[in-house]
CSV table of C-alpha atoms and ligand atoms in Angstrom, one decimal:
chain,number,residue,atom,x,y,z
R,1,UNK,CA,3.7,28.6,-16.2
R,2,UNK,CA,5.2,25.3,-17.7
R,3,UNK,CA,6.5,22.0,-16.5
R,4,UNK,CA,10.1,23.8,-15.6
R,5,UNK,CA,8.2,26.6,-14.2
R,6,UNK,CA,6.6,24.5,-11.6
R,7,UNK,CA,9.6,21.9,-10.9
R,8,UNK,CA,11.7,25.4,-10.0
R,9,UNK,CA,9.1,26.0,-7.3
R,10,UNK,CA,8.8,22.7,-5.6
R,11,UNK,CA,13.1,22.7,-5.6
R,12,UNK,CA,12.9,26.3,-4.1
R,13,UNK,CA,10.6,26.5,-1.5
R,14,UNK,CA,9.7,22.5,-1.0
R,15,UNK,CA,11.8,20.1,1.7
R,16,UNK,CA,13.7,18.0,-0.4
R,17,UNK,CA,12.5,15.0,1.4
R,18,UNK,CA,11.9,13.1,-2.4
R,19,UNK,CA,13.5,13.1,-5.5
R,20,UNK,CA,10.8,13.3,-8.3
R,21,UNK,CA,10.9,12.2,-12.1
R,22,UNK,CA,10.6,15.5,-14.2
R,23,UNK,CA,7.2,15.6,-14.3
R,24,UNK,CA,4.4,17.6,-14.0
R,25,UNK,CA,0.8,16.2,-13.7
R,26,UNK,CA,-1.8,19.0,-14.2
R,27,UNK,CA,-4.9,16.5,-14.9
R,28,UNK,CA,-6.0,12.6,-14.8
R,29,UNK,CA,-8.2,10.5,-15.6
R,30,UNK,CA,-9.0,6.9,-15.1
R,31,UNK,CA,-5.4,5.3,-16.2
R,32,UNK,CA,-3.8,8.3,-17.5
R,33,UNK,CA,-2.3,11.9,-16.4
R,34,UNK,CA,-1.3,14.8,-18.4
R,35,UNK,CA,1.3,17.4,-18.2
R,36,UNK,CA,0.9,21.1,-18.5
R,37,UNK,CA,1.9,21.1,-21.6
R,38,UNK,CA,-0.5,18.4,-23.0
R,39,UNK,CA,1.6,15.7,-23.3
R,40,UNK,CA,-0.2,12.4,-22.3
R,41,UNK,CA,1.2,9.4,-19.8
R,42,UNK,CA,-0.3,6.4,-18.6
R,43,UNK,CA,0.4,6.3,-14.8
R,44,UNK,CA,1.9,3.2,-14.0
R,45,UNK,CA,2.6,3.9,-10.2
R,46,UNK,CA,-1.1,4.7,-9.1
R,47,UNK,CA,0.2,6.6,-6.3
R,48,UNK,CA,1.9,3.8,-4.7
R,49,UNK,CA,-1.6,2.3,-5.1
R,50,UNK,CA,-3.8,4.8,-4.0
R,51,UNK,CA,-5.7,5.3,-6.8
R,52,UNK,CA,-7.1,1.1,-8.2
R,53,UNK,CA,-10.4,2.2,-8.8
R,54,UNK,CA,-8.5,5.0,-11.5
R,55,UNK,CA,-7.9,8.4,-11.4
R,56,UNK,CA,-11.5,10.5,-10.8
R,57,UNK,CA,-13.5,7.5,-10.9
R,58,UNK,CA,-17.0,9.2,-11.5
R,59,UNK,CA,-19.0,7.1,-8.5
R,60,UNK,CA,-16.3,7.8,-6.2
R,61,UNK,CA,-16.4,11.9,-7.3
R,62,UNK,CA,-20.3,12.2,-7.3
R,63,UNK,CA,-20.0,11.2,-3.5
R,64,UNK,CA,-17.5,13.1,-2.8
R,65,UNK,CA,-19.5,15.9,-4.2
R,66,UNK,CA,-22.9,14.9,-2.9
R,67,UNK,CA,-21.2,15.3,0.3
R,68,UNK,CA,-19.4,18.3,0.3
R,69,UNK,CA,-22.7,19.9,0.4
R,70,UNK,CA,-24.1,18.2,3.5
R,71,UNK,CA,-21.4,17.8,6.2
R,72,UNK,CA,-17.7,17.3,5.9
R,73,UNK,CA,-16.2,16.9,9.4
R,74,UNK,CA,-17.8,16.5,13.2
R,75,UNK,CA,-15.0,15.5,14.9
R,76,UNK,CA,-15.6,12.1,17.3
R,77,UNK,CA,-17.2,14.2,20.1
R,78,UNK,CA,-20.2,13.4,18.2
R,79,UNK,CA,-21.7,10.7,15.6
R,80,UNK,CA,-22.1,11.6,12.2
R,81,UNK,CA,-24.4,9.4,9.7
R,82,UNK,CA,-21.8,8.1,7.3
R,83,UNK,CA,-19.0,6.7,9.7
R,84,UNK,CA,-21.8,4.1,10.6
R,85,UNK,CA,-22.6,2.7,7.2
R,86,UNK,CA,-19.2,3.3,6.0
R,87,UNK,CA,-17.3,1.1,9.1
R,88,UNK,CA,-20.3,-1.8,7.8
R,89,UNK,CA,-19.5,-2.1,4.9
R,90,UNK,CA,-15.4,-2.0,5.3
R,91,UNK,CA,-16.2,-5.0,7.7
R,92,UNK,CA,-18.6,-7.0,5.2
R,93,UNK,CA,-16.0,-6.3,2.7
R,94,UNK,CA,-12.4,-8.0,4.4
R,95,UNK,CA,-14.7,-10.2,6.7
R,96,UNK,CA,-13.9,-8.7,10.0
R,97,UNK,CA,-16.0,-7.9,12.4
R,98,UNK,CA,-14.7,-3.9,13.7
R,99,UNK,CA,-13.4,-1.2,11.8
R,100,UNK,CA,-11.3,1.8,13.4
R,101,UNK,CA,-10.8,4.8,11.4
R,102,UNK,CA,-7.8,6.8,11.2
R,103,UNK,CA,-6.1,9.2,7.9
R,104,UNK,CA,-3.0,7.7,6.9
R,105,UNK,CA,-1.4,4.4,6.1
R,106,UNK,CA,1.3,5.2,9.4
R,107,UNK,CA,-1.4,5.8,11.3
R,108,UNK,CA,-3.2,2.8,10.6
R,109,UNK,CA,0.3,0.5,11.1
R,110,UNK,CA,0.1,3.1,14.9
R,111,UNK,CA,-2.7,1.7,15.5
R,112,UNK,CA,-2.3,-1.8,14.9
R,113,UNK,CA,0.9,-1.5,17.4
R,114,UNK,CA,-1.2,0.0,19.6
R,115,UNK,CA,-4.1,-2.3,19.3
R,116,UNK,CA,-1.2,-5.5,19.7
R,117,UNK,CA,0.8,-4.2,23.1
R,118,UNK,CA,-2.6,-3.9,24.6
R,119,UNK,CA,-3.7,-6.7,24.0
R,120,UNK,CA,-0.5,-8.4,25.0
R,121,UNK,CA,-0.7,-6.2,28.5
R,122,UNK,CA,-4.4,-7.1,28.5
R,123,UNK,CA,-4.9,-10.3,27.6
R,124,UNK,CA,-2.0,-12.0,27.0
R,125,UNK,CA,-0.8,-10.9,30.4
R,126,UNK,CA,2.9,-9.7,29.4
R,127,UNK,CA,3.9,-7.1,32.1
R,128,UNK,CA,3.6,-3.6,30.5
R,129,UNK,CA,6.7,-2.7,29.0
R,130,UNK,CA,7.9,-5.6,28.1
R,131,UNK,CA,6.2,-6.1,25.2
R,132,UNK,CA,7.6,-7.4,22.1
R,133,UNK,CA,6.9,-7.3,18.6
R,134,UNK,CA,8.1,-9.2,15.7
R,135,UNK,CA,8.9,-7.5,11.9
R,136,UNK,CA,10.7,-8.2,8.9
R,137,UNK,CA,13.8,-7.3,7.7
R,138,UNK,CA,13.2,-4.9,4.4
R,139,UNK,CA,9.4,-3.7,5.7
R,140,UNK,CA,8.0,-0.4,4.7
R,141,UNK,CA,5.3,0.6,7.4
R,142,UNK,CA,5.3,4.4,7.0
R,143,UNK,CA,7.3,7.2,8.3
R,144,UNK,CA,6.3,8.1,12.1
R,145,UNK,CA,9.4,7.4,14.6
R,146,UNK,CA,7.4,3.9,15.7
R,147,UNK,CA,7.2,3.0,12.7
R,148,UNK,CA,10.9,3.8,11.3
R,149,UNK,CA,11.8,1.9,14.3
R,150,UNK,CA,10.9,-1.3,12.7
R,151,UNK,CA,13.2,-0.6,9.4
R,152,UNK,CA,16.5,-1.6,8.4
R,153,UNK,CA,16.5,0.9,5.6
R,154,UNK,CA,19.2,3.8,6.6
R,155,UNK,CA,17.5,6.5,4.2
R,156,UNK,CA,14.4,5.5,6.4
R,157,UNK,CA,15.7,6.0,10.0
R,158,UNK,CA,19.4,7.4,9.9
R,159,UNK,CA,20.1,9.8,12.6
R,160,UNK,CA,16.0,9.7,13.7
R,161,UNK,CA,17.2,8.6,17.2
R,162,UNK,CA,16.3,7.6,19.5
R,163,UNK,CA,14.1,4.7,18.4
R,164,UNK,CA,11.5,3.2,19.5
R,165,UNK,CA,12.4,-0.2,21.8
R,166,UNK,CA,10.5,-3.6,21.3
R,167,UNK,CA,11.1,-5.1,17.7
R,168,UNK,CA,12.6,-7.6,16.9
R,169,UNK,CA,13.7,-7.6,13.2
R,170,UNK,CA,14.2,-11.6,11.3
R,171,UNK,CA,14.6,-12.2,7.5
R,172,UNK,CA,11.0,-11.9,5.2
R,173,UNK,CA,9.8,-15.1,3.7
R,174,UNK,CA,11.5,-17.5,6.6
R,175,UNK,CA,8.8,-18.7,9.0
R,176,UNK,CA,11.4,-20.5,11.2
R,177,UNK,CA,13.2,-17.2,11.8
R,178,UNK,CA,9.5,-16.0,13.2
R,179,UNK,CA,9.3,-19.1,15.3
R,180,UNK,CA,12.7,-18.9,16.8
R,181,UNK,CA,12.1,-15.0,18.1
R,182,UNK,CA,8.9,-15.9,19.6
R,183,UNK,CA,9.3,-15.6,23.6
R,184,UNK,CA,6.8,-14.9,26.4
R,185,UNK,CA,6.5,-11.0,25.8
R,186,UNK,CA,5.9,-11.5,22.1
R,187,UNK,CA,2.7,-10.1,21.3
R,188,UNK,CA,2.6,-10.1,17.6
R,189,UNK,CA,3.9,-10.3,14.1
R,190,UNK,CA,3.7,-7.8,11.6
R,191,UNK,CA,4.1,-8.5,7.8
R,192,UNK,CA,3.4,-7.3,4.5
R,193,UNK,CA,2.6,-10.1,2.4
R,194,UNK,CA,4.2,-8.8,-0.3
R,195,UNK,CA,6.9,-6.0,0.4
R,196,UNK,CA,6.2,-3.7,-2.0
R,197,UNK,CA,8.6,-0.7,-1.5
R,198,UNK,CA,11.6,-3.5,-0.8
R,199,UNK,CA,10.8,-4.1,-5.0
R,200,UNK,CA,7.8,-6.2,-4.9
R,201,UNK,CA,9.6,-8.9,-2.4
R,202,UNK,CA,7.0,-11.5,-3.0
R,203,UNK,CA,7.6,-14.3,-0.1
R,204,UNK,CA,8.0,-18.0,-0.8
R,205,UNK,CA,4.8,-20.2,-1.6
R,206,UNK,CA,3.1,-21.5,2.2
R,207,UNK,CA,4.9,-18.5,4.5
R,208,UNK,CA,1.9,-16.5,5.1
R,209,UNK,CA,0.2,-19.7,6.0
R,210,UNK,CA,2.9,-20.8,8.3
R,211,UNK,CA,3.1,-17.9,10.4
R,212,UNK,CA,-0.7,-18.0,10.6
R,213,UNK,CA,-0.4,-21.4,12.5
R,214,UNK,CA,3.1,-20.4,14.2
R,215,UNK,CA,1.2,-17.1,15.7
R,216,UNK,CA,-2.0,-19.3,16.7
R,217,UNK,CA,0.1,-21.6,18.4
R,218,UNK,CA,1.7,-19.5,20.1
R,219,UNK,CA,-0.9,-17.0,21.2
R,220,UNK,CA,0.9,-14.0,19.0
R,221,UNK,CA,-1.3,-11.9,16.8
R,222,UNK,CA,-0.7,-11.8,13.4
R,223,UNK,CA,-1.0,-8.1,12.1
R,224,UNK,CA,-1.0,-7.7,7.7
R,225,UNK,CA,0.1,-4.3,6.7
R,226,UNK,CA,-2.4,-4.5,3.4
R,227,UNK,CA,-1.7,-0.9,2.9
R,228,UNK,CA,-0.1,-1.6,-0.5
R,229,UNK,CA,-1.2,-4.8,-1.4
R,230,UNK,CA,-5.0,-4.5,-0.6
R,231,UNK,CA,-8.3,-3.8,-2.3
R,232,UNK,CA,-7.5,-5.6,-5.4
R,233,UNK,CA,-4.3,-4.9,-6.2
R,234,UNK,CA,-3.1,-8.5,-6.3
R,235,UNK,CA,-5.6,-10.1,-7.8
R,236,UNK,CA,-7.2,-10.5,-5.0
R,237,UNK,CA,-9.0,-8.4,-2.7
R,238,UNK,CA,-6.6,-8.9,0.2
R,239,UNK,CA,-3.1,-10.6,-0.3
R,240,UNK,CA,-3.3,-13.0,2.5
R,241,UNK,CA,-6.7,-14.7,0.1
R,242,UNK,CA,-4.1,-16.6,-2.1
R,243,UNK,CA,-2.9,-18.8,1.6
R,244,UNK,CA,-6.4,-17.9,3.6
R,245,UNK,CA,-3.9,-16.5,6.0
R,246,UNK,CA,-6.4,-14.5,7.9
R,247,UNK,CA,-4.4,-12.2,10.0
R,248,UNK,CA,-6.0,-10.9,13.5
R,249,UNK,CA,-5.4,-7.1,12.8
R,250,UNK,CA,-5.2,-5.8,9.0
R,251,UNK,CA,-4.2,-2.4,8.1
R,252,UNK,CA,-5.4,-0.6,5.5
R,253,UNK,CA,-5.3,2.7,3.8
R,254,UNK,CA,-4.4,3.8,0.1
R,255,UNK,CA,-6.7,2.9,-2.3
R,256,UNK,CA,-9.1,2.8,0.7
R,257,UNK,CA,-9.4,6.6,-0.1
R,258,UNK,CA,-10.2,6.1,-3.5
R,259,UNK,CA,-7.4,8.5,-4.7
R,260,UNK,CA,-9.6,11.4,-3.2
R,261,UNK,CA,-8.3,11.8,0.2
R,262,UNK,CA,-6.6,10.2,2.8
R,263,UNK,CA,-7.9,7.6,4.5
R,264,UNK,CA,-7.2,4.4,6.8
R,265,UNK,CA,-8.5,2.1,8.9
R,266,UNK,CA,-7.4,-1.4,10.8
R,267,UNK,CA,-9.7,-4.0,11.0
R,268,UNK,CA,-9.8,-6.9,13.6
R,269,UNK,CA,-12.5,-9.3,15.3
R,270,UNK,CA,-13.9,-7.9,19.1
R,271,UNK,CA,-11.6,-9.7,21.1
R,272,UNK,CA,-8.6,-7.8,19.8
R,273,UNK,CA,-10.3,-4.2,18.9
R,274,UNK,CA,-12.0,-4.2,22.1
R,275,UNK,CA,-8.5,-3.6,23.8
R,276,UNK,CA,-9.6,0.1,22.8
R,277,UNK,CA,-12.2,1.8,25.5
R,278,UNK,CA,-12.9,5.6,25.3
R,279,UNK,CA,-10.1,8.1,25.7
R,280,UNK,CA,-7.8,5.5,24.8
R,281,UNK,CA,-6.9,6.2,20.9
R,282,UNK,CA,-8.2,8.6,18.3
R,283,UNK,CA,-8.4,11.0,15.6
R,284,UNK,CA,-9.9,14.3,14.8
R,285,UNK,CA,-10.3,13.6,11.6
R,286,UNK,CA,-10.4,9.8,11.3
R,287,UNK,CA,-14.3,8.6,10.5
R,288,UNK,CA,-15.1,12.1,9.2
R,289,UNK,CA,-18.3,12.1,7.0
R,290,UNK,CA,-16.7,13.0,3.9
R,291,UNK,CA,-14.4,10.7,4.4
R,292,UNK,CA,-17.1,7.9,5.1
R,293,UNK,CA,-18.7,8.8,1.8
R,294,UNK,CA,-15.5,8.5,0.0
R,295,UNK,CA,-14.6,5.1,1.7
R,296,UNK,CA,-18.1,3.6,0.8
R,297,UNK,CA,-18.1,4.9,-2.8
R,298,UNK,CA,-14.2,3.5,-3.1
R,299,UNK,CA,-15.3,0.2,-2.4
R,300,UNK,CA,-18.4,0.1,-3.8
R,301,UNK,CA,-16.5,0.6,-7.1
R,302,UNK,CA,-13.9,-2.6,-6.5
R,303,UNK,CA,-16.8,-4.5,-5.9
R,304,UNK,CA,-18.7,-3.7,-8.7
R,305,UNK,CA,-16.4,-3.4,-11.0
R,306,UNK,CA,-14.8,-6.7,-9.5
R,307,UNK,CA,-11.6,-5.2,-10.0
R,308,UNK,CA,-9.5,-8.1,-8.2
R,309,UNK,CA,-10.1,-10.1,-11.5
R,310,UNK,CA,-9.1,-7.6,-14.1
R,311,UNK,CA,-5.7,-7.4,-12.3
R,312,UNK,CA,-5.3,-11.1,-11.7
R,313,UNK,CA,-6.1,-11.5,-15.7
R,314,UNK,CA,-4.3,-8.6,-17.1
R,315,UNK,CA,-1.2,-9.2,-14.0
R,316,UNK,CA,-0.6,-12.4,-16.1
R,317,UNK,CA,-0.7,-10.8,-19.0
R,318,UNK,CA,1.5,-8.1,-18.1
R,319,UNK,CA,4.8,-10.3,-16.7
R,320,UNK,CA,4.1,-13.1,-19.7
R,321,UNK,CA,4.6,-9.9,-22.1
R,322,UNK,CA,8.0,-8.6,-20.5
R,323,UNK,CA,9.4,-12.0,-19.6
R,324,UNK,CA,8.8,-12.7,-23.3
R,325,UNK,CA,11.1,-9.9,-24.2
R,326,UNK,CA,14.0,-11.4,-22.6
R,327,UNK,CA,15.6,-7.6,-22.7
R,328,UNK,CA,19.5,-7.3,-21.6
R,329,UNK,CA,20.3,-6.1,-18.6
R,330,UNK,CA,16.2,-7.3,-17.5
R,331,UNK,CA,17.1,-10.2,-14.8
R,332,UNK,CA,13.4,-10.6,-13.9
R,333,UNK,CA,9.9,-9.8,-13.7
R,334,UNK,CA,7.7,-11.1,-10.6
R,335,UNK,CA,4.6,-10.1,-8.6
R,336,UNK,CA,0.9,-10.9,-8.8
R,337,UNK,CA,-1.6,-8.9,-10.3
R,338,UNK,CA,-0.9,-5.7,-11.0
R,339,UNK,CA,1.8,-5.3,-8.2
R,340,UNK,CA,4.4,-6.1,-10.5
R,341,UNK,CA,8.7,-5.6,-10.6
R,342,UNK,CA,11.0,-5.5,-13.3
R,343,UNK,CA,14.7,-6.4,-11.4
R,344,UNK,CA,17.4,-5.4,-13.5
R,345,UNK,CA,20.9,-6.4,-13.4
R,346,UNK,CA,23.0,-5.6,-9.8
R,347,UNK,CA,23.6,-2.5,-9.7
R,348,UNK,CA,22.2,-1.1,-13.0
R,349,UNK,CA,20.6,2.2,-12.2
R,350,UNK,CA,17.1,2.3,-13.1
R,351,UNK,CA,16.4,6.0,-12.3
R,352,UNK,CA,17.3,7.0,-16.4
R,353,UNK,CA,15.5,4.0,-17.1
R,354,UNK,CA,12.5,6.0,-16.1
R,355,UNK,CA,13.0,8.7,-17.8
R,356,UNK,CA,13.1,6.8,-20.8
R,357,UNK,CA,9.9,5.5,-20.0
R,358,UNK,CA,7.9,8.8,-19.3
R,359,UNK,CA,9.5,10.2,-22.9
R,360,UNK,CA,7.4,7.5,-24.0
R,361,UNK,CA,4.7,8.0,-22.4
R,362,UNK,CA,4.8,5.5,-18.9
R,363,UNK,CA,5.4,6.9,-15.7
R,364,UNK,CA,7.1,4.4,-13.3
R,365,UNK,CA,9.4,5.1,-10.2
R,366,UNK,CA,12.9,2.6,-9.4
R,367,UNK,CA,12.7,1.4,-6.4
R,368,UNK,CA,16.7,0.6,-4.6
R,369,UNK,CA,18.0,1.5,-7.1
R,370,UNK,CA,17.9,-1.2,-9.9
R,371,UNK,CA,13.9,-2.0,-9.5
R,372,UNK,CA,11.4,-0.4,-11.1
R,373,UNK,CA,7.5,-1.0,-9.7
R,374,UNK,CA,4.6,-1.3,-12.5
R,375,UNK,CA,1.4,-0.6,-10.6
R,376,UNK,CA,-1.2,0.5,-13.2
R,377,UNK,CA,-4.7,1.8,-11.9
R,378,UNK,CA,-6.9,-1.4,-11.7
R,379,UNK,CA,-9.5,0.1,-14.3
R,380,UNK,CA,-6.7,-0.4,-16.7
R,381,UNK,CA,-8.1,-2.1,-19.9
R,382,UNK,CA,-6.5,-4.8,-21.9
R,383,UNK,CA,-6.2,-2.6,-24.8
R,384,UNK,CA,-4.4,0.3,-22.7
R,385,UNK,CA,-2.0,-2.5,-21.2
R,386,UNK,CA,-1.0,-3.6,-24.1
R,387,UNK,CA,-0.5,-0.4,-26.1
R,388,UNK,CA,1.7,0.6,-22.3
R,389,UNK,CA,3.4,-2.8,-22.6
R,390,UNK,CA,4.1,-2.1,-25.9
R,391,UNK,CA,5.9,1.4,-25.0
R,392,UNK,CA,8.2,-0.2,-21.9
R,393,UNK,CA,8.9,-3.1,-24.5
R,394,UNK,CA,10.8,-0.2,-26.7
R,395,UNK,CA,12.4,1.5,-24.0
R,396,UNK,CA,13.7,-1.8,-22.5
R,397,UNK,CA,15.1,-3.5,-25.9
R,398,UNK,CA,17.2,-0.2,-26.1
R,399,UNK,CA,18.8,-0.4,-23.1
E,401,PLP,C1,2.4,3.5,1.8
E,401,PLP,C2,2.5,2.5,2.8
E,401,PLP,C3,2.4,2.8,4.2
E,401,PLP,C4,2.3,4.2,4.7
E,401,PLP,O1,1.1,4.9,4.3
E,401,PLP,P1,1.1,6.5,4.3
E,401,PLP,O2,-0.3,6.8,3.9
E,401,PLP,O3,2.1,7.0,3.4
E,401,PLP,O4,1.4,6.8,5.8
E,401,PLP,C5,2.4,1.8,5.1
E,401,PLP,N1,2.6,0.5,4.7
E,401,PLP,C6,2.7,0.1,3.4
E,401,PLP,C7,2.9,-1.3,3.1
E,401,PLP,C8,2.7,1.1,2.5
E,401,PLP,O5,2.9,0.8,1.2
């Protein structure tokens, strides 16, 4: 079978719930993929940033292996021994103190809900119910019904009804607008720090750390949705770093997984995940051993690697490169590290612009339309960067 071959199948008997780039990926490695017909790429999406640490890293596969023929899944009806050294190190790594496992990045943003009206019933006091939590205008949290609750995107929640009650949307990057909303049943704040699917939205300089001291004030956790912009992808390990804008609950997933398999996790200090006693939340699969292995080898590998630096360096490089250009049509390029944008023009289409990229050789995805997201695995050298940079360079002085 070819590329077509395979496209046919996913239109005839897949949902049509995306709407691919003409591409098939039939193997990967590190920063690139290749089609079934040979034809090489470098992936410049990551997976929506699942896979920093590169496509098959070889630490994070040897686990993987190693454990496939010991034990793979216990369910949490019993212990197992790699949840244990695996929730450690996830803690020693962001600096929290408690880590709570779960599969996906939704679930993860579930839980941190979960975690806040809790502890607003709990310890805040707010009457069950009544409890109110604050999001941004243009988020991307995931697709459960809770979560599309919180978005103002129509392709994201049209005709999902009914929604969810107790958000309270205000603009991103406008701490005042936080500040204002805040009344006695508000029992948290949840952010990205950058929005990443809104097009690389990164906020104005001092917000994160405004709404640290505006939830501290005013007894309101402060919950970071790192999903996207965590382990390293910034040029940081965690977004929030660049303002110390330690948030109370942090969710995390993606790369987390280490492009392997799913897996997610919030992490928080004991007086906020101690809201959870037994029976009250769960998984069956969340802090399964093969997933513990995975999670431990993933960020073993941004650690050693130190992969936050090679993406603040080489993040530099990339948006000095394209501004450089000055390209028609190109009305900016922003982001930090490696979570980069190119904005065209209102209204320009950037879906064909994409497919001029993978004839090339990138593969990138538009994002609304006229933004297109360059995400390259972390591993990414400065050579490979610049022979990629090199490639979109063509494609976007022809435009
Ligand atoms: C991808 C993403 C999610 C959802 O993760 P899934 O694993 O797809 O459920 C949540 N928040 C952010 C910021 C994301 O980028």
């Amino acid at each position: 079978m070819n590329s077509q071959d395979y496209i046919a199948l996913d239109e005839k008997y897949g949902a049509h719930n995306y709407h691919p780039l003409p591409v098939v990926i039939s193997k990967a490695r590190g920063c690139k993929v290749w089609d079934p017909e040979g034809r090489e790429y470098f992936d410049f999406l990551s997976a929506y940033s699942a896979v920093n640490q590169g496509h098959l890293h070889p630490h994070i596969v040897a686990a993987a292996k190693a454990q496939l023929d010991t034990v793979t899944l216990t369910s949490r009806a019993f212990h197992n021994d790699r949840m244990g050294p695996f929730l450690k190190k996830l803690c020693e790594y962001t600096g929290f103190e408690k880590a709570l496992p779960m599969n996906t990045g939704a679930e993860a943003v579930e839980t941190a809900l979960k975690a806040a009206r809790r502890w607003g019933a709990e310890v805040k006091g707010v009457p069950n119910g009544r409890q109110k939590i604050i999001c941004a205008l243009g988020n991307f949290h995931g697709r459960t019904i809770a979560v599309i609750s919180m978005s103002n995107d129509p392709d994201s929640y049209i005709n999902y009804g009914p929604y969810v009650p107790g958000f309270v949307k205000v603009p991103y990057g406008d701490a005042a607008a936080i500040e204002q909303a805040i009344d006695d049943d508000t029992v948290a704040v949840i952010l990205e720090p950058i929005q990443g699917e809104a097009g690389v939205v990164v906020p104005p300089e001092g917000y994160l750390a405004r709404v640290r001291e505006i939830c501290s004030s005013n007894n309101v956790l402060m919950i970071l949705d790192e999903i996207q912009t965590g382990f390293c992808r910034t040029g940081k390990r965690f977004a929030w770093q660049y303002e110390n804008a330690r948030p109370d609950i942090m969710c995390l997933g993606k790369a987390l997984g280490g492009g392997i398999m799913p897996i997610s996790a919030i992490v928080a200090d004991h007086s906020v995940m101690d809201v959870f006693t037994p029976g009250t939340h769960g998984s069956t699969f969340g802090g399964n051993p093969l997933a513990g292995a995975v999670g431990m080898a993933a960020i073993e590998v941004l650690e050693q690697e130190r992969l936050e630096e090679n993406a603040y360096r080489l993040g530099i490089r990339f948006r000095e490169r394209i501004a450089a250009l000055h390209a028609p049509r190109v009305r900016l390029v922003r982001g930090k590290g490696l979570l980069n944008a190119i904005v065209f023009d209102e209204g320009y289409e950037a879906y064909p612009v994409c497919v001029a990229l993978k004839e090339k050789g990138v593969l990138a995805k538009q994002t609304h339309g006229n933004i297109i997201r360059f995400a390259p695995p972390l591993v990414i050298t400065e050579a490979e960067l610049d022979e990629a940079v090199a490639r979109i360079s063509e494609v976007l002085l022809s435009l």
